Amino acid sequence: MTWWPLIKVLPQKTNLHFVKYARYAAVLSIVLCVASIVGCFVPGLNMGIDFRGGASLEVSKPAGQVIELEKVRESVAGLNLGDVGVQGIARLDTNVNDGSTAIVRFQVPEGKDQTTVVNEVEGAITAATGQVTYSGVSVVGSKVSGELFTSGLLALGCAIVLMFAYIWFRFEPQFGFGAVAGLLHDVILTFGLIVVLRLEFSLNMVAAILTVIGYSMNDTVVVFDRLRENLRKYKTMPLRDVIDLSLNETLTRTIITGVTAVLVLAALAVFGGEALRGFSIALMFGIIVGTYSSIYVGAPIILLWGVKRGELNDDAKPIKLGMASRP
Amino acid sequence: MIQLSRWKIVLLALSLVFGLLLAFPNVLSPEQRAKLPGFVPKNALNLGLDLQGGSYLLLEVDVPAMRAKRVDNLAEDVRVTMRDAGVNVNATQREEGGVVITLADPGQTETAYQALRRLVGGANQQGVVERAVTREGNGRLRFAFTQQAMDSMGASAVDQSIEVVRRRIDSLGTKEPSITRQGSNRIVVQAPGESDPAALERVIGQTAQLTFQMVDSENSVQQALAGAVPPDAVLMMDEDGVTPLLIKRRVLVSGEQLTHADVTTDQNGQTAIGFRFDGVGAQRFASATSSENIGKRFAIILDGKVISAPRINSTIPNGSGIIQGRFSIQEASEMVNLLNGGALPAPLKVEERRTVTAELGADAVQKGGISTIIGFIIIVVFMLGAYGFLFGGVSVVGLILNGLLIIAAMSLTQASLTLPGIAGLVLTFAVAVDANVLIYERMRDEARAGRSVIASMDAGFNKAMGTIIDANLTTLVAAAIMFIFGAGPVRGFAWTLTIGVFTSVFSSVLVAQVLLGYWLKVAKPKKLPIADAETVR
C-alpha cells in the first residue's frame, strides 16, 4: 500500500537515542555560539545603511556594457566620503552577474546635505564610467539609522521575552528556560552566519531573525507539547526516556516541515533575486538550526533542570499502551 | 470531529466564495476594474513601493527651530513694548520658551507688568491662552509661552506641514501620493510610480517663507560691513549673491497675505512672478510703496535669500505686482507652486529617502512570482510524495484555498505587499502544510497504537489541534512584534505573515476535515492509507 516514494525514505517509527548525544551536541553548540558572539564584534556585523546611515545606489548599464568598478571606486573615493563600497551584482533582468550592474555604498559626512552629496556622487560616477541609470537609491540619515537599530534590537529582545513568557504560561518554567535557551542559540548562530557570509545586516535581516524566532518556537512547541503529554502518560518512565520518546514521535513531522520550509526558501534564494538572497539564506539557516536546537538544546535542558512530574499528573489519566515496553 | 458537520461544509463553501470574489479583481486590468459595478469589490493587491517603483521620503519637522523662532519674535515684541512703555531693561535672558527681563528700576515693575499684560492677548481659537506674564520679584519679569502653547505649537506645525506638502506634491502632478504623520514630528511621503525624486525633494525641502522688507537707505553698507550693523537691520547679499545689502528687520508684508502667484513676463519679456495680496496685505503694500518711500528699494526675500530688490517707482494700491529676477521658466514655476502652496511653519529635513524605479519594481514582482510558483510546486510534490494522492492531495487543496484567501485578505485590507512580504507568503505556504503534517502524524500514531481508522482520524484531529494552535501562536507573536517595531517593508512582511497564519490554519484544518470526512463516508476504509506498513493489519 505504501507505493509513494517518500514514505520509504522517511522514518516511520524511530528509536534514536538523542539524549545520549546531547553532551557532544552541547559542546558543539557552546563553541559555535561563543564563536558567533565573538564574530559579531571581531570582525563585526556588516551593517547596512539601514543601521549606520548613509546611501546606497544601484547603478546599471545596458546588458553587455561593463561598469568599471575600479574607476567608480576611485571617483567616489575622491569625494572624501570615508567608507566607500563598490560591488558588482547580478543583472536584474537576467539574474547573471555580467559586470553591468553594481551597488555603490557610501557615508554622508556629518553636517552635509544628503541630496547634495548624492548628486555629487552620481556626477562622479557618470564622469568615471559614462552614462548609467540609477534604478534604486536609498539614503538614511544618521538619526533615523540609530533609531532603526535601537528598535531592531528592541524587537529581538521583546520577541525573546514574550516567547519565554508564553512558554512559561502555557507549559512550565523549566520548559520556558529550555525554549529560550534554544531560541538564543538559534539567534546567536544566525548572527554568526551573517558574519561569516558577510551578509548585509539590514532591516530585512531583523525580520528574518524574528521569523527564525517564530519558527524555532513553533518547532520547540511541537516537541514540548508531545513531551508534556508523554510525561502525563508514562508516569514512571525516566525523564530522559520520555524526552527521547517524544523526540522520536515528532521526528517525522520535524523532518517533513523543516525540509519543506528549507526547500521553499532555497527556491527563494535562487530565483528571488539579489534583494531577497541574503534574507532567504539567513532564514534557511535559521530554520535548520532551529530544528536542531529543538532536538538538542531545548529538550535536554529540561533534563538538566528536571520537571516536577507530580503537578503534571494532576489531570492526566494514565493510558496503557503497547509502547510502555520501550527501553 | 471528522463527521461531516453541515456548518463546516457551509463555512468552507463561504470561504471559497468570498475568497474568489475578493481575489477576483487581481486578474483584471485596472481599466476593467474601474468598469465593475459598485457593489463588486474592486480592490486588487496593493503593491508596496519596492514592487511598483516610486519614492519614499521620511521628513522631520524641525520643531525646535520653529519654537526658537517664535521665541525670537516674542523677545522682539517684549523689547518694543518695554521701549514704548518707557521702561528701562537691564538684561534680557531666554528661559523655557520665553524671556526673563530684569528692570533697571524695580519701581517700574508694575508699569512693565501692565504693559506686558496687554501683550498677552486673549485665548486663541482653541481656547488656549498662549502667553503668560509673571512677576518674579527683584524687578524681574517672565514673559513666556504657556506649556500648552508650546505643546500645541509642535503638533500644529506638523499638521500644517502635512497640508503644505500635500499641496506642493499635488502641484507636481504626482499620482496617488500618500502623506502621513509618523510619531510626533515626522511625515512620511510615499509617491508611487515614475516620479522624479529629486524634484520631489527640492519642492518639499523649501520652507517658502516670503517676506517684503525695506532696504536700509539711512545707514551705510560700508560701515555695516566694518561691523557697525544697526540693531534694526541685517546684512544680506543681493540677488546676484555678491553685492551686500543692508535690510531692515521689520517685515512689511509676508507670504501669509499672498492670495495668488503665477508665472508671467515683465515689460522686457523676461520671466517674472506675478503676485496678489489679500486686503490686509494690499493695504500694507500700499503704505510701504507710498510717496514717502518712492525712490527707495525694498527686498523680496524667500527663505532668507534676496530674490529681488526693486526700486519703488510708484504707489501700488491694489496689492498686486510682479517680482523680476533672473529666473528660468522652470525655476519660476517651481517658485510659484511653492508660494501658492503656502509656507512651511518650520523647516523640513529629509531623514530617509528610498527610491526604486518602476523597472526594478516590476522585476522584483516577476522574481517573487517565479519563486512563489516554484516553492508551491516543491511543496505539492513533497506532500504528495510523503502522504500519497489522497492525504497529500487534501493538503494541496488546502494550500490552494490558503493562497486564495491570502490574496483575498490582502486585497480586502489593502495592506501593501512588499518584496519581503512575498518571502513571507512563500514561507507561509511552507508552514501551512505543517498543520496537515501534525494531523497526519497524529493519525499514524493512533493507528500505530491499534485504533480503528475512524478513531485514529478523529483523535488525530482532536489531539493535533492544541499543538497547531500553540505552534502558530508563536509565529503570530513574532509577527506582531515585527509590526510594532518594524518600519516599511518589514511591516509588510509581518502583515503577510499574520494573514498567512490565520488563513493557513483555517484552510488546512477545515479542508482536511471536510474532504477526509467525505472520503470516510464514501469509501468506508478498513485501514488508514498513511499508516505504517507493518502496523497495517
Coordinates of C-alpha atoms in Angstrom, one line a residue, chain A residues 1-7 10 12-13 50 58 92-93 95 114-115 118 134-141 143-144 147-148 151 154-155 158-159 162-163 166 170-171 203-204 207 210-211 214-215 217-218 221-222 225-226 228-229 249 252-253 256-257 259-261 263-265 267-268 271-273 275-276 279 283 287 321, chain B residues 58 60 186 201 349-357 360 363 367-368 370-371 374-375 378-379 381-389 419-420 422-423 426-427 430-431 433-434 437-438 441-442 444-445 448-449 463 466-467 469-475 477-478 481-482 485 487 489-490 493 497 527 529-534:
Chain A
M1 CA 0.0 0.0 0.0
T2 CA 2.9 2.3 0.6
W3 CA 3.6 2.8 -3.0
W4 CA 4.5 6.5 -2.9
P5 CA 8.2 7.1 -2.8
L6 CA 9.0 9.3 0.1
I7 CA 7.3 7.2 2.7
L10 CA 11.2 8.9 5.8
Q12 CA 8.1 5.7 10.2
K13 CA 9.0 4.7 13.7
D50 CA 19.6 51.0 7.5
E58 CA 22.1 50.8 -7.6
L92 CA 18.1 42.4 -12.6
D93 CA 16.5 41.0 -15.7
N95 CA 20.0 37.3 -12.9
Q114 CA 22.3 64.2 1.7
T115 CA 20.7 65.3 -1.5
V118 CA 24.1 62.0 -3.6
Y134 CA 20.2 54.6 -11.1
S135 CA 17.5 52.1 -10.6
G136 CA 17.4 52.1 -6.8
V137 CA 18.5 54.8 -4.4
S138 CA 18.4 54.7 -0.6
V139 CA 19.6 57.3 1.8
V140 CA 19.2 57.0 5.5
G141 CA 20.1 59.8 7.9
K143 CA 19.4 60.0 13.3
V144 CA 17.0 57.6 11.7
E147 CA 16.6 54.7 15.9
L148 CA 16.1 51.8 13.5
S151 CA 14.1 49.4 17.6
L154 CA 14.4 46.1 21.0
A155 CA 12.2 43.9 18.7
C158 CA 11.0 41.7 23.1
A159 CA 10.4 38.7 20.9
L162 CA 7.5 37.3 25.0
M163 CA 8.3 33.8 23.9
Y166 CA 4.4 32.4 26.5
R170 CA 1.4 27.5 28.6
F171 CA 3.9 25.0 30.0
L203 CA 16.0 45.8 8.5
N204 CA 15.1 42.8 6.3
A207 CA 12.7 40.4 10.0
L210 CA 12.3 37.4 14.0
T211 CA 10.9 34.8 11.7
G214 CA 8.9 32.3 15.3
Y215 CA 9.8 29.1 13.5
M217 CA 9.5 28.3 18.8
N218 CA 7.0 26.6 16.6
V221 CA 6.4 23.9 21.0
V222 CA 5.5 20.8 19.0
D225 CA 3.6 19.5 23.6
R226 CA 4.4 15.9 23.0
R228 CA 4.2 17.2 28.3
E229 CA 1.7 14.7 27.0
E249 CA 7.5 10.6 17.9
T252 CA 8.8 12.7 11.0
R253 CA 6.8 15.9 11.4
I256 CA 8.8 17.0 6.7
T257 CA 8.1 20.5 7.9
V259 CA 12.6 20.1 4.7
T260 CA 9.6 21.8 3.0
A261 CA 10.5 25.1 4.5
L263 CA 13.4 23.7 0.0
V264 CA 11.0 26.6 -0.5
L265 CA 13.4 29.1 0.9
A267 CA 13.8 28.4 -4.3
L268 CA 13.5 32.0 -3.0
F271 CA 15.1 32.7 -8.0
G272 CA 14.1 35.6 -5.8
G273 CA 16.8 38.0 -7.0
A275 CA 17.2 41.7 -2.8
L276 CA 16.0 38.6 -1.2
F279 CA 17.3 37.3 3.6
L283 CA 16.1 32.3 7.1
I287 CA 15.3 27.0 10.2
L321 CA -0.4 1.5 25.5
Chain B
L58 CA 10.8 60.5 5.7
E60 CA 11.3 65.6 10.1
R186 CA 7.7 63.2 11.3
E201 CA 12.8 66.6 -2.6
K349 CA 14.7 67.8 6.9
V350 CA 14.8 64.7 4.7
E351 CA 15.9 62.0 7.1
E352 CA 15.4 59.0 4.9
R353 CA 14.8 58.5 1.2
R354 CA 14.3 55.4 -0.8
T355 CA 13.7 55.3 -4.5
V356 CA 13.0 52.4 -6.7
T357 CA 12.4 52.7 -10.4
L360 CA 13.3 47.4 -10.8
D363 CA 11.4 42.9 -11.9
K367 CA 11.1 37.2 -9.5
G368 CA 8.8 37.0 -6.5
I370 CA 8.5 32.8 -10.1
S371 CA 9.9 31.8 -6.7
I374 CA 8.5 27.1 -7.7
G375 CA 8.1 27.0 -3.9
I378 CA 8.1 21.9 -4.4
I379 CA 5.5 21.7 -1.6
V381 CA 5.5 17.3 -4.9
F382 CA 6.7 16.8 -1.4
M383 CA 3.3 16.4 0.2
L384 CA 2.1 14.0 -2.5
G385 CA 5.3 12.1 -2.1
A386 CA 5.0 11.9 1.7
Y387 CA 1.3 11.2 2.1
G388 CA 0.1 10.0 -1.2
F389 CA -2.6 11.4 -3.6
L419 CA 9.2 42.2 -1.5
P420 CA 9.9 40.7 1.9
I422 CA 6.4 37.9 -0.9
A423 CA 9.0 36.0 1.0
V426 CA 6.3 31.8 0.3
L427 CA 7.2 30.9 3.9
A430 CA 5.8 26.0 3.6
V431 CA 4.5 26.3 7.1
V433 CA 1.3 22.2 5.4
D434 CA 2.7 21.9 8.9
V437 CA 1.7 17.1 8.8
L438 CA 0.9 17.4 12.5
E441 CA 1.4 12.2 12.0
R442 CA -1.1 12.0 14.9
R444 CA -0.4 7.5 12.2
D445 CA 0.5 7.4 15.9
R448 CA 0.1 2.5 15.4
A449 CA -1.5 2.3 18.8
K463 CA -5.0 16.0 19.6
G466 CA -3.8 22.1 20.5
T467 CA -0.3 21.7 19.1
I469 CA -2.7 26.5 17.9
D470 CA 0.3 26.6 20.2
A471 CA 2.7 26.4 17.4
N472 CA 1.1 29.1 15.3
L473 CA 0.6 31.5 18.1
T474 CA 4.3 31.8 18.4
T475 CA 4.6 32.9 14.8
V477 CA 3.7 36.8 18.4
A478 CA 6.8 37.2 16.2
I481 CA 6.5 42.4 17.3
M482 CA 7.7 43.0 13.7
F485 CA 8.8 47.8 15.9
A487 CA 9.2 50.0 9.5
P489 CA 8.8 46.7 4.2
V490 CA 9.2 44.8 7.4
F493 CA 6.3 41.1 5.8
L497 CA 2.8 36.5 7.8
K527 CA -7.3 0.8 7.1
P529 CA -3.7 4.8 3.9
I530 CA -1.0 6.7 5.7
A531 CA -0.4 4.1 8.4
D532 CA 2.9 2.4 8.7
A533 CA 3.3 -0.7 6.6
E534 CA 4.0 -3.1 9.5

